[in-house]
GROMACS .gro file of N, CA and C in nm:
model
  507
    1MET      N    1  -7.803  17.687  -6.887
    1MET     CA    2  -7.776  17.629  -7.016
    1MET      C    3  -7.856  17.499  -7.027
    2ASN      N    4  -7.908  17.478  -7.143
    2ASN     CA    5  -7.990  17.358  -7.157
    2ASN      C    6  -7.902  17.237  -7.184
    3PHE      N    7  -7.962  17.127  -7.172
    3PHE     CA    8  -7.892  16.998  -7.182
    3PHE      C    9  -7.829  16.980  -7.321
    4GLN      N   10  -7.897  17.022  -7.423
    4GLN     CA   11  -7.848  17.005  -7.559
    4GLN      C   12  -7.722  17.090  -7.582
    5ALA      N   13  -7.716  17.209  -7.532
    5ALA     CA   14  -7.599  17.296  -7.547
    5ALA      C   15  -7.480  17.238  -7.473
    6LYS      N   16  -7.507  17.182  -7.351
    6LYS     CA   17  -7.400  17.120  -7.273
    6LYS      C   18  -7.343  16.998  -7.347
    7LEU      N   19  -7.430  16.922  -7.411
    7LEU     CA   20  -7.388  16.805  -7.486
    7LEU      C   21  -7.301  16.845  -7.606
    8ILE      N   22  -7.334  16.951  -7.676
    8ILE     CA   23  -7.256  16.999  -7.790
    8ILE      C   24  -7.118  17.047  -7.744
    9ILE      N   25  -7.114  17.122  -7.633
    9ILE     CA   26  -6.986  17.172  -7.581
    9ILE      C   27  -6.897  17.056  -7.538
   10ALA      N   28  -6.954  16.955  -7.475
   10ALA     CA   29  -6.877  16.839  -7.432
   10ALA      C   30  -6.822  16.763  -7.553
   11ALA      N   31  -6.902  16.749  -7.659
   11ALA     CA   32  -6.858  16.678  -7.779
   11ALA      C   33  -6.745  16.754  -7.847
   12MET      N   34  -6.755  16.886  -7.851
   12MET     CA   35  -6.647  16.966  -7.912
   12MET      C   36  -6.519  16.956  -7.830
   13GLY      N   37  -6.534  16.953  -7.701
   13GLY     CA   38  -6.416  16.940  -7.614
   13GLY      C   39  -6.347  16.806  -7.635
   14LEU      N   40  -6.425  16.700  -7.646
   14LEU     CA   41  -6.368  16.569  -7.671
   14LEU      C   42  -6.301  16.562  -7.809
   15ALA      N   43  -6.362  16.628  -7.908
   15ALA     CA   44  -6.304  16.628  -8.042
   15ALA      C   45  -6.174  16.708  -8.047
   16ALA      N   46  -6.163  16.814  -7.967
   16ALA     CA   47  -6.042  16.898  -7.967
   16ALA      C   48  -5.932  16.841  -7.880
   17LEU      N   49  -5.963  16.742  -7.796
   17LEU     CA   50  -5.864  16.683  -7.706
   17LEU      C   51  -5.742  16.626  -7.780
   18PRO      N   52  -5.756  16.552  -7.890
   18PRO     CA   53  -5.638  16.504  -7.961
   18PRO      C   54  -5.552  16.618  -8.017
   19LEU      N   55  -5.617  16.726  -8.059
   19LEU     CA   56  -5.541  16.839  -8.112
   19LEU      C   57  -5.460  16.907  -8.002
   20ALA      N   58  -5.515  16.913  -7.883
   20ALA     CA   59  -5.444  16.976  -7.771
   20ALA      C   60  -5.325  16.892  -7.728
   21GLN      N   61  -5.328  16.763  -7.756
   21GLN     CA   62  -5.219  16.675  -7.718
   21GLN      C   63  -5.131  16.638  -7.839
   22ALA      N   64  -5.134  16.721  -7.942
   22ALA     CA   65  -5.053  16.691  -8.060
   22ALA      C   66  -4.907  16.682  -8.020
   23GLN      N   67  -4.839  16.579  -8.069
   23GLN     CA   68  -4.701  16.556  -8.030
   23GLN      C   69  -4.603  16.623  -8.126
   24ASP      N   70  -4.643  16.654  -8.248
   24ASP     CA   71  -4.556  16.718  -8.345
   24ASP      C   72  -4.617  16.850  -8.389
   25PHE      N   73  -4.530  16.950  -8.408
   25PHE     CA   74  -4.573  17.077  -8.467
   25PHE      C   75  -4.453  17.138  -8.538
   26GLU      N   76  -4.480  17.238  -8.622
   26GLU     CA   77  -4.373  17.302  -8.696
   26GLU      C   78  -4.342  17.438  -8.639
   27ASP      N   79  -4.213  17.474  -8.645
   27ASP     CA   80  -4.167  17.605  -8.598
   27ASP      C   81  -4.041  17.638  -8.679
   28PHE      N   82  -3.980  17.750  -8.654
   28PHE     CA   83  -3.860  17.791  -8.726
   28PHE      C   84  -3.748  17.821  -8.628
   29GLY      N   85  -3.625  17.786  -8.671
   29GLY     CA   86  -3.506  17.819  -8.593
   29GLY      C   87  -3.424  17.921  -8.671
   30ARG      N   88  -3.344  18.001  -8.598
   30ARG     CA   89  -3.261  18.103  -8.661
   30ARG      C   90  -3.126  18.041  -8.699
   31VAL      N   91  -3.090  18.051  -8.827
   31VAL     CA   92  -2.964  17.994  -8.876
   31VAL      C   93  -2.849  18.084  -8.829
   32VAL      N   94  -2.751  18.021  -8.765
   32VAL     CA   95  -2.634  18.093  -8.714
   32VAL      C   96  -2.518  18.082  -8.812
   33ARG      N   97  -2.499  17.964  -8.870
   33ARG     CA   98  -2.385  17.941  -8.959
   33ARG      C   99  -2.421  17.832  -9.060
   34VAL      N  100  -2.372  17.849  -9.185
   34VAL     CA  101  -2.386  17.748  -9.289
   34VAL      C  102  -2.246  17.724  -9.345
   35GLN      N  103  -2.202  17.599  -9.339
   35GLN     CA  104  -2.068  17.562  -9.389
   35GLN      C  105  -2.085  17.454  -9.496
   36PRO      N  106  -2.051  17.485  -9.623
   36PRO     CA  107  -2.064  17.380  -9.726
   36PRO      C  108  -1.960  17.271  -9.705
   37ARG      N  109  -2.000  17.147  -9.730
   37ARG     CA  110  -1.907  17.033  -9.727
   37ARG      C  111  -1.857  17.012  -9.869
   38MET      N  112  -1.726  17.026  -9.887
   38MET     CA  113  -1.667  17.013 -10.020
   38MET      C  114  -1.604  16.875 -10.034
   39GLU      N  115  -1.616  16.820 -10.154
   39GLU     CA  116  -1.561  16.688 -10.184
   39GLU      C  117  -1.481  16.698 -10.312
   40GLU      N  118  -1.358  16.645 -10.311
   40GLU     CA  119  -1.275  16.644 -10.430
   40GLU      C  120  -1.288  16.509 -10.500
   41ILE      N  121  -1.317  16.515 -10.628
   41ILE     CA  122  -1.335  16.393 -10.707
   41ILE      C  123  -1.227  16.392 -10.815
   42ARG      N  124  -1.152  16.283 -10.822
   42ARG     CA  125  -1.048  16.268 -10.924
   42ARG      C  126  -1.110  16.200 -11.046
   43MET      N  127  -1.094  16.267 -11.160
   43MET     CA  128  -1.149  16.214 -11.284
   43MET      C  129  -1.036  16.207 -11.386
   44PRO      N  130  -0.996  16.085 -11.428
   44PRO     CA  131  -0.888  16.075 -11.526
   44PRO      C  132  -0.933  16.125 -11.663
   45ARG      N  133  -0.839  16.192 -11.732
   45ARG     CA  134  -0.867  16.240 -11.868
   45ARG      C  135  -0.739  16.231 -11.950
   46GLN      N  136  -0.754  16.230 -12.081
   46GLN     CA  137  -0.641  16.219 -12.173
   46GLN      C  138  -0.591  16.359 -12.210
   47GLU      N  139  -0.460  16.376 -12.206
   47GLU     CA  140  -0.394  16.498 -12.254
   47GLU      C  141  -0.306  16.455 -12.369
   48CYS      N  142  -0.329  16.512 -12.487
   48CYS     CA  143  -0.253  16.471 -12.606
   48CYS      C  144  -0.185  16.592 -12.669
   49ARG      N  145  -0.071  16.566 -12.735
   49ARG     CA  146  -0.002  16.670 -12.811
   49ARG      C  147   0.063  16.604 -12.933
   50THR      N  148   0.088  16.685 -13.034
   50THR     CA  149   0.149  16.636 -13.156
   50THR      C  150   0.290  16.692 -13.166
   51GLU      N  151   0.387  16.601 -13.186
   51GLU     CA  152   0.526  16.640 -13.205
   51GLU      C  153   0.567  16.600 -13.346
   52TYR      N  154   0.658  16.677 -13.402
   52TYR     CA  155   0.709  16.645 -13.535
   52TYR      C  156   0.851  16.594 -13.521
   53VAL      N  157   0.876  16.474 -13.575
   53VAL     CA  158   1.008  16.411 -13.564
   53VAL      C  159   1.060  16.382 -13.704
   54GLN      N  160   1.194  16.373 -13.712
   54GLN     CA  161   1.259  16.343 -13.839
   54GLN      C  162   1.279  16.191 -13.848
   55VAL      N  163   1.230  16.132 -13.954
   55VAL     CA  164   1.246  15.987 -13.974
   55VAL      C  165   1.320  15.963 -14.105
   56PRO      N  166   1.412  15.864 -14.106
   56PRO     CA  167   1.485  15.836 -14.230
   56PRO      C  168   1.392  15.776 -14.336
   57VAL      N  169   1.422  15.813 -14.462
   57VAL     CA  170   1.342  15.765 -14.575
   57VAL      C  171   1.434  15.689 -14.670
   58GLN      N  172   1.393  15.573 -14.715
   58GLN     CA  173   1.470  15.495 -14.812
   58GLN      C  174   1.462  15.566 -14.947
   59GLN      N  175   1.579  15.593 -15.004
   59GLN     CA  176   1.582  15.663 -15.131
   59GLN      C  177   1.551  15.568 -15.247
   60GLN      N  178   1.484  15.622 -15.344
   60GLN     CA  179   1.450  15.544 -15.464
   60GLN      C  180   1.571  15.540 -15.558
   61ARG      N  181   1.596  15.425 -15.614
   61ARG     CA  182   1.706  15.412 -15.712
   61ARG      C  183   1.657  15.463 -15.846
   62GLY      N  184   1.742  15.540 -15.913
   62GLY     CA  185   1.708  15.591 -16.046
   62GLY      C  186   1.744  15.488 -16.154
   63VAL      N  187   1.670  15.489 -16.263
   63VAL     CA  188   1.697  15.397 -16.374
   63VAL      C  189   1.747  15.470 -16.498
   64GLY      N  190   1.741  15.603 -16.496
   64GLY     CA  191   1.780  15.682 -16.612
   64GLY      C  192   1.926  15.665 -16.649
   65GLY      N  193   2.015  15.662 -16.548
   65GLY     CA  194   2.158  15.647 -16.574
   65GLY      C  195   2.190  15.514 -16.640
   66GLY      N  196   2.127  15.408 -16.599
   66GLY     CA  197   2.150  15.275 -16.657
   66GLY      C  198   2.104  15.270 -16.802
   67ILE      N  199   1.990  15.333 -16.831
   67ILE     CA  200   1.938  15.331 -16.969
   67ILE      C  201   2.030  15.411 -17.061
   68VAL      N  202   2.066  15.531 -17.020
   68VAL     CA  203   2.154  15.615 -17.104
   68VAL      C  204   2.290  15.547 -17.121
   69GLY      N  205   2.345  15.492 -17.011
   69GLY     CA  206   2.475  15.424 -17.019
   69GLY      C  207   2.470  15.304 -17.112
   70GLY      N  208   2.360  15.230 -17.108
   70GLY     CA  209   2.347  15.113 -17.196
   70GLY      C  210   2.342  15.153 -17.342
   71VAL      N  211   2.270  15.260 -17.376
   71VAL     CA  212   2.261  15.306 -17.515
   71VAL      C  213   2.398  15.355 -17.563
   72VAL      N  214   2.465  15.436 -17.481
   72VAL     CA  215   2.597  15.489 -17.520
   72VAL      C  216   2.697  15.374 -17.533
   73GLY      N  217   2.698  15.281 -17.436
   73GLY     CA  218   2.790  15.167 -17.441
   73GLY      C  219   2.764  15.080 -17.562
   74GLY      N  220   2.637  15.060 -17.599
   74GLY     CA  221   2.603  14.981 -17.717
   74GLY      C  222   2.653  15.048 -17.844
   75LEU      N  223   2.639  15.179 -17.855
   75LEU     CA  224   2.687  15.252 -17.972
   75LEU      C  225   2.839  15.244 -17.985
   76LEU      N  226   2.907  15.260 -17.870
   76LEU     CA  227   3.054  15.251 -17.873
   76LEU      C  228   3.099  15.109 -17.909
   77GLY      N  229   3.034  15.007 -17.854
   77GLY     CA  230   3.069  14.869 -17.885
   77GLY      C  231   3.045  14.837 -18.030
   78ASN      N  232   2.941  14.896 -18.088
   78ASN     CA  233   2.909  14.875 -18.229
   78ASN      C  234   3.019  14.934 -18.318
   79GLN      N  235   3.083  15.040 -18.274
   79GLN     CA  236   3.189  15.105 -18.353
   79GLN      C  237   3.319  15.026 -18.350
   80ILE      N  238   3.341  14.950 -18.243
   80ILE     CA  239   3.468  14.880 -18.225
   80ILE      C  240   3.469  14.751 -18.305
   81GLY      N  241   3.366  14.673 -18.297
   81GLY     CA  242   3.369  14.541 -18.359
   81GLY      C  243   3.344  14.547 -18.509
   82SER      N  244   3.375  14.428 -18.574
   82SER     CA  245   3.346  14.414 -18.716
   82SER      C  246   3.296  14.272 -18.741
   83GLY      N  247   3.209  14.254 -18.833
   83GLY     CA  248   3.156  14.123 -18.866
   83GLY      C  249   3.069  14.070 -18.753
   84SER      N  250   3.087  13.935 -18.722
   84SER     CA  251   3.005  13.874 -18.616
   84SER      C  252   3.051  13.922 -18.479
   85GLY      N  253   3.170  13.975 -18.467
   85GLY     CA  254   3.219  14.028 -18.341
   85GLY      C  255   3.154  14.161 -18.308
   86ARG      N  256   3.094  14.223 -18.409
   86ARG     CA  257   3.029  14.351 -18.387
   86ARG      C  258   2.908  14.334 -18.294
   87VAL      N  259   2.833  14.225 -18.311
   87VAL     CA  260   2.715  14.199 -18.226
   87VAL      C  261   2.760  14.176 -18.082
   88ALA      N  262   2.866  14.096 -18.065
   88ALA     CA  263   2.916  14.070 -17.930
   88ALA      C  264   2.971  14.197 -17.867
   89ALA      N  265   3.040  14.281 -17.944
   89ALA     CA  266   3.096  14.406 -17.892
   89ALA      C  267   2.984  14.503 -17.856
   90THR      N  268   2.877  14.506 -17.935
   90THR     CA  269   2.762  14.594 -17.906
   90THR      C  270   2.695  14.551 -17.776
   91ALA      N  271   2.675  14.418 -17.760
   91ALA     CA  272   2.611  14.366 -17.637
   91ALA      C  273   2.698  14.395 -17.516
   92ALA      N  274   2.832  14.368 -17.528
   92ALA     CA  275   2.922  14.393 -17.415
   92ALA      C  276   2.927  14.541 -17.382
   93GLY      N  277   2.927  14.628 -17.483
   93GLY     CA  278   2.930  14.773 -17.461
   93GLY      C  279   2.802  14.820 -17.393
   94ALA      N  280   2.686  14.761 -17.433
   94ALA     CA  281   2.558  14.801 -17.373
   94ALA      C  282   2.554  14.761 -17.226
   95ILE      N  283   2.602  14.638 -17.194
   95ILE     CA  284   2.603  14.592 -17.054
   95ILE      C  285   2.697  14.678 -16.971
   96ALA      N  286   2.818  14.701 -17.020
   96ALA     CA  287   2.915  14.781 -16.945
   96ALA      C  288   2.865  14.924 -16.928
   97GLY      N  289   2.807  14.981 -17.033
   97GLY     CA  290   2.755  15.118 -17.026
   97GLY      C  291   2.640  15.130 -16.926
   98ALA      N  292   2.552  15.027 -16.924
   98ALA     CA  293   2.439  15.028 -16.829
   98ALA      C  294   2.490  15.024 -16.684
   99MET      N  295   2.594  14.942 -16.658
   99MET     CA  296   2.649  14.933 -16.522
   99MET      C  297   2.714  15.065 -16.481
  100VAL      N  298   2.791  15.125 -16.570
  100VAL     CA  299   2.857  15.252 -16.539
  100VAL      C  300   2.755  15.363 -16.517
  101GLY      N  301   2.653  15.369 -16.601
  101GLY     CA  302   2.549  15.472 -16.587
  101GLY      C  303   2.470  15.457 -16.457
  102ASP      N  304   2.438  15.332 -16.419
  102ASP     CA  305   2.364  15.307 -16.294
  102ASP      C  306   2.446  15.351 -16.173
  103ARG      N  307   2.576  15.315 -16.173
  103ARG     CA  308   2.661  15.354 -16.059
  103ARG      C  309   2.677  15.506 -16.053
  104ALA      N  310   2.688  15.568 -16.168
  104ALA     CA  311   2.705  15.714 -16.171
  104ALA      C  312   2.582  15.784 -16.113
  105GLU      N  313   2.465  15.733 -16.141
  105GLU     CA  314   2.343  15.798 -16.091
  105GLU      C  315   2.315  15.766 -15.944
  106ASN      N  316   2.331  15.640 -15.903
  106ASN     CA  317   2.285  15.597 -15.770
  106ASN      C  318   2.393  15.595 -15.663
  107ASN      N  319   2.520  15.614 -15.696
  107ASN     CA  320   2.623  15.611 -15.593
  107ASN      C  321   2.678  15.751 -15.563
  108ARG      N  322   2.603  15.853 -15.599
  108ARG     CA  323   2.646  15.988 -15.564
  108ARG      C  324   2.632  16.006 -15.414
  109PRO      N  325   2.729  16.074 -15.352
  109PRO     CA  326   2.714  16.098 -15.208
  109PRO      C  327   2.598  16.195 -15.185
  110GLN      N  328   2.502  16.151 -15.109
  110GLN     CA  329   2.386  16.233 -15.076
  110GLN      C  330   2.371  16.234 -14.925
  111GLY      N  331   2.318  16.342 -14.874
  111GLY     CA  332   2.292  16.349 -14.730
  111GLY      C  333   2.183  16.250 -14.694
  112PRO      N  334   2.173  16.221 -14.568
  112PRO     CA  335   2.068  16.126 -14.527
  112PRO      C  336   1.930  16.183 -14.560
  113ALA      N  337   1.850  16.104 -14.624
  113ALA     CA  338   1.715  16.148 -14.661
  113ALA      C  339   1.624  16.132 -14.539
  114VAL      N  340   1.566  16.243 -14.495
  114VAL     CA  341   1.475  16.240 -14.381
  114VAL      C  342   1.345  16.307 -14.420
  115GLN      N  343   1.244  16.270 -14.348
  115GLN     CA  344   1.112  16.326 -14.372
  115GLN      C  345   1.053  16.361 -14.235
  116GLU      N  346   0.981  16.472 -14.229
  116GLU     CA  347   0.917  16.512 -14.104
  116GLU      C  348   0.784  16.439 -14.091
  117GLN      N  349   0.762  16.379 -13.974
  117GLN     CA  350   0.641  16.300 -13.953
  117GLN      C  351   0.577  16.343 -13.822
  118ALA      N  352   0.444  16.358 -13.822
  118ALA     CA  353   0.370  16.396 -13.701
  118ALA      C  354   0.348  16.272 -13.615
  119VAL      N  355   0.381  16.284 -13.486
  119VAL     CA  356   0.362  16.175 -13.391
  119VAL      C  357   0.275  16.228 -13.277
  120ARG      N  358   0.164  16.163 -13.252
  120ARG     CA  359   0.074  16.205 -13.144
  120ARG      C  360   0.108  16.128 -13.018
  121GLN      N  361   0.133  16.202 -12.910
  121GLN     CA  362   0.166  16.140 -12.781
  121GLN      C  363   0.060  16.179 -12.680
  122CYS      N  364   0.006  16.079 -12.609
  122CYS     CA  365  -0.099  16.103 -12.511
  122CYS      C  366  -0.057  16.048 -12.375
  123ARG      N  367  -0.111  16.110 -12.271
  123ARG     CA  368  -0.089  16.060 -12.135
  123ARG      C  369  -0.217  16.085 -12.056
  124THR      N  370  -0.237  16.005 -11.952
  124THR     CA  371  -0.355  16.017 -11.867
  124THR      C  372  -0.318  16.100 -11.746
  125VAL      N  373  -0.399  16.203 -11.719
  125VAL     CA  374  -0.377  16.287 -11.601
  125VAL      C  375  -0.506  16.290 -11.520
  126ASP      N  376  -0.493  16.315 -11.390
  126ASP     CA  377  -0.610  16.324 -11.302
  126ASP      C  378  -0.656  16.468 -11.297
  127ALA      N  379  -0.781  16.490 -11.337
  127ALA     CA  380  -0.843  16.622 -11.322
  127ALA      C  381  -0.920  16.618 -11.190
  128ILE      N  382  -0.902  16.719 -11.108
  128ILE     CA  383  -0.969  16.722 -10.978
  128ILE      C  384  -1.086  16.818 -10.987
  129GLU      N  385  -1.205  16.765 -10.956
  129GLU     CA  386  -1.326  16.844 -10.959
  129GLU      C  387  -1.377  16.857 -10.816
  130THR      N  388  -1.411  16.979 -10.775
  130THR     CA  389  -1.461  17.003 -10.640
  130THR      C  390  -1.613  17.018 -10.646
  131ARG      N  391  -1.682  16.942 -10.563
  131ARG     CA  392  -1.828  16.947 -10.558
  131ARG      C  393  -1.875  16.973 -10.415
  132THR      N  394  -1.990  17.037 -10.404
  132THR     CA  395  -2.052  17.056 -10.273
  132THR      C  396  -2.133  16.932 -10.240
  133ASN      N  397  -2.106  16.874 -10.123
  133ASN     CA  398  -2.168  16.748 -10.085
  133ASN      C  399  -2.261  16.767  -9.964
  134GLY      N  400  -2.330  16.880  -9.957
  134GLY     CA  401  -2.420  16.908  -9.846
  134GLY      C  402  -2.373  17.030  -9.767
  135TYR      N  403  -2.449  17.064  -9.663
  135TYR     CA  404  -2.419  17.182  -9.583
  135TYR      C  405  -2.433  17.147  -9.435
  136ASP      N  406  -2.332  17.185  -9.356
  136ASP     CA  407  -2.343  17.176  -9.210
  136ASP      C  408  -2.410  17.305  -9.165
  137VAL      N  409  -2.532  17.291  -9.110
  137VAL     CA  410  -2.612  17.407  -9.071
  137VAL      C  411  -2.620  17.411  -8.919
  138THR      N  412  -2.580  17.523  -8.860
  138THR     CA  413  -2.592  17.546  -8.715
  138THR      C  414  -2.705  17.646  -8.695
  139TYR      N  415  -2.801  17.611  -8.608
  139TYR     CA  416  -2.916  17.699  -8.585
  139TYR      C  417  -2.950  17.701  -8.437
  140GLU      N  418  -3.025  17.806  -8.397
  140GLU     CA  419  -3.071  17.821  -8.259
  140GLU      C  420  -3.222  17.802  -8.256
  141PHE      N  421  -3.268  17.731  -8.151
  141PHE     CA  422  -3.411  17.714  -8.129
  141PHE      C  423  -3.435  17.714  -7.979
  142ARG      N  424  -3.510  17.810  -7.934
  142ARG     CA  425  -3.548  17.824  -7.792
  142ARG      C  426  -3.427  17.819  -7.699
  143GLY      N  427  -3.325  17.896  -7.736
  143GLY     CA  428  -3.208  17.908  -7.649
  143GLY      C  429  -3.104  17.798  -7.664
  144GLN      N  430  -3.128  17.698  -7.744
  144GLN     CA  431  -3.033  17.588  -7.764
  144GLN      C  432  -2.973  17.599  -7.905
  145THR      N  433  -2.849  17.553  -7.920
  145THR     CA  434  -2.782  17.552  -8.049
  145THR      C  435  -2.774  17.408  -8.098
  146TYR      N  436  -2.809  17.388  -8.226
  146TYR     CA  437  -2.809  17.256  -8.288
  146TYR      C  438  -2.732  17.263  -8.421
  147THR      N  439  -2.675  17.150  -8.461
  147THR     CA  440  -2.608  17.140  -8.591
  147THR      C  441  -2.660  17.016  -8.662
  148THR      N  442  -2.686  17.032  -8.792
  148THR     CA  443  -2.736  16.920  -8.872
  148THR      C  444  -2.679  16.931  -9.014
  149LEU      N  445  -2.684  16.820  -9.086
  149LEU     CA  446  -2.640  16.817  -9.225
  149LEU      C  447  -2.764  16.828  -9.313
  150MET      N  448  -2.760  16.923  -9.410
  150MET     CA  449  -2.874  16.943  -9.499
  150MET      C  450  -2.826  16.936  -9.645
  151ASN      N  451  -2.917  16.903  -9.736
  151ASN     CA  452  -2.884  16.894  -9.878
  151ASN      C  453  -2.868  17.031  -9.943
  152ARG      N  454  -2.932  17.134  -9.888
  152ARG     CA  455  -2.924  17.268  -9.948
  152ARG      C  456  -2.907  17.372  -9.838
  153ASP      N  457  -2.866  17.490  -9.877
  153ASP     CA  458  -2.851  17.602  -9.785
  153ASP      C  459  -2.990  17.654  -9.750
  154PRO      N  460  -3.031  17.655  -9.621
  154PRO     CA  461  -3.168  17.693  -9.586
  154PRO      C  462  -3.191  17.844  -9.586
  155GLY      N  463  -3.090  17.925  -9.588
  155GLY     CA  464  -3.109  18.071  -9.581
  155GLY      C  465  -3.097  18.118  -9.437
  156ASN      N  466  -3.180  18.220  -9.399
  156ASN     CA  467  -3.171  18.281  -9.265
  156ASN      C  468  -3.242  18.202  -9.157
  157ARG      N  469  -3.337  18.120  -9.195
  157ARG     CA  470  -3.408  18.040  -9.095
  157ARG      C  471  -3.433  17.901  -9.150
  158VAL      N  472  -3.448  17.807  -9.057
  158VAL     CA  473  -3.467  17.668  -9.094
  158VAL      C  474  -3.602  17.622  -9.038
  159ARG      N  475  -3.676  17.554  -9.121
  159ARG     CA  476  -3.807  17.501  -9.080
  159ARG      C  477  -3.784  17.375  -8.999
  160LEU      N  478  -3.849  17.365  -8.883
  160LEU     CA  479  -3.828  17.253  -8.791
  160LEU      C  480  -3.958  17.179  -8.764
  161ARG      N  481  -3.946  17.051  -8.745
  161ARG     CA  482  -4.057  16.971  -8.694
  161ARG      C  483  -4.022  16.943  -8.549
  162VAL      N  484  -4.104  16.996  -8.459
  162VAL     CA  485  -4.079  16.983  -8.317
  162VAL      C  486  -4.163  16.869  -8.266
  163SER      N  487  -4.100  16.778  -8.195
  163SER     CA  488  -4.169  16.661  -8.141
  163SER      C  489  -4.167  16.671  -7.989
  164VAL      N  490  -4.285  16.656  -7.929
  164VAL     CA  491  -4.297  16.663  -7.783
  164VAL      C  492  -4.334  16.525  -7.734
  165GLN      N  493  -4.252  16.473  -7.643
  165GLN     CA  494  -4.281  16.342  -7.587
  165GLN      C  495  -4.263  16.348  -7.435
  166PRO      N  496  -4.352  16.286  -7.362
  166PRO     CA  497  -4.339  16.287  -7.216
  166PRO      C  498  -4.220  16.199  -7.173
  167ILE      N  499  -4.159  16.239  -7.064
  167ILE     CA  500  -4.050  16.162  -7.007
  167ILE      C  501  -4.111  16.063  -6.908
  168ASP      N  502  -4.079  15.939  -6.928
  168ASP     CA  503  -4.133  15.833  -6.842
  168ASP      C  504  -4.031  15.805  -6.731
  169TYR      N  505  -4.070  15.832  -6.607
  169TYR     CA  506  -3.979  15.810  -6.492
  169TYR      C  507  -3.982  15.670  -6.444
   0.00000   0.00000   0.00000
């Protein structure tokens, strides 16, 4: 072999030396078991419902009885009196008639006036949500079993970065 060929072979050997001593390489391990890590998260939320309740209502006073009573009382008072006493009797009859008519209309026994009203009632309850918080993956590589936590399920095999380091005695 000539000198130039020997020089090329030596240079290639020196260039390949770092590759032969590579400390990291990739390989695959066989997945034995995948166990998801579950986490329960409590999230408060509002639960509301509508109930219908009976509430008392203030009754309105009527004015019709007082008006009719006043007119009738005034007419009757006008019939009783004579002369200047007729005006006084008409006025007294109108007042008395208005009072009697008002009492007749507004003092009738009536049941309690109630009205149905919608009432919304709310309360806070805890909703529990379950989430996956990673996966405990057990795998085999070259006769050894390893377990690690991963963000996703790797499937049947896991990609590994193998690091080789000399032991210093």
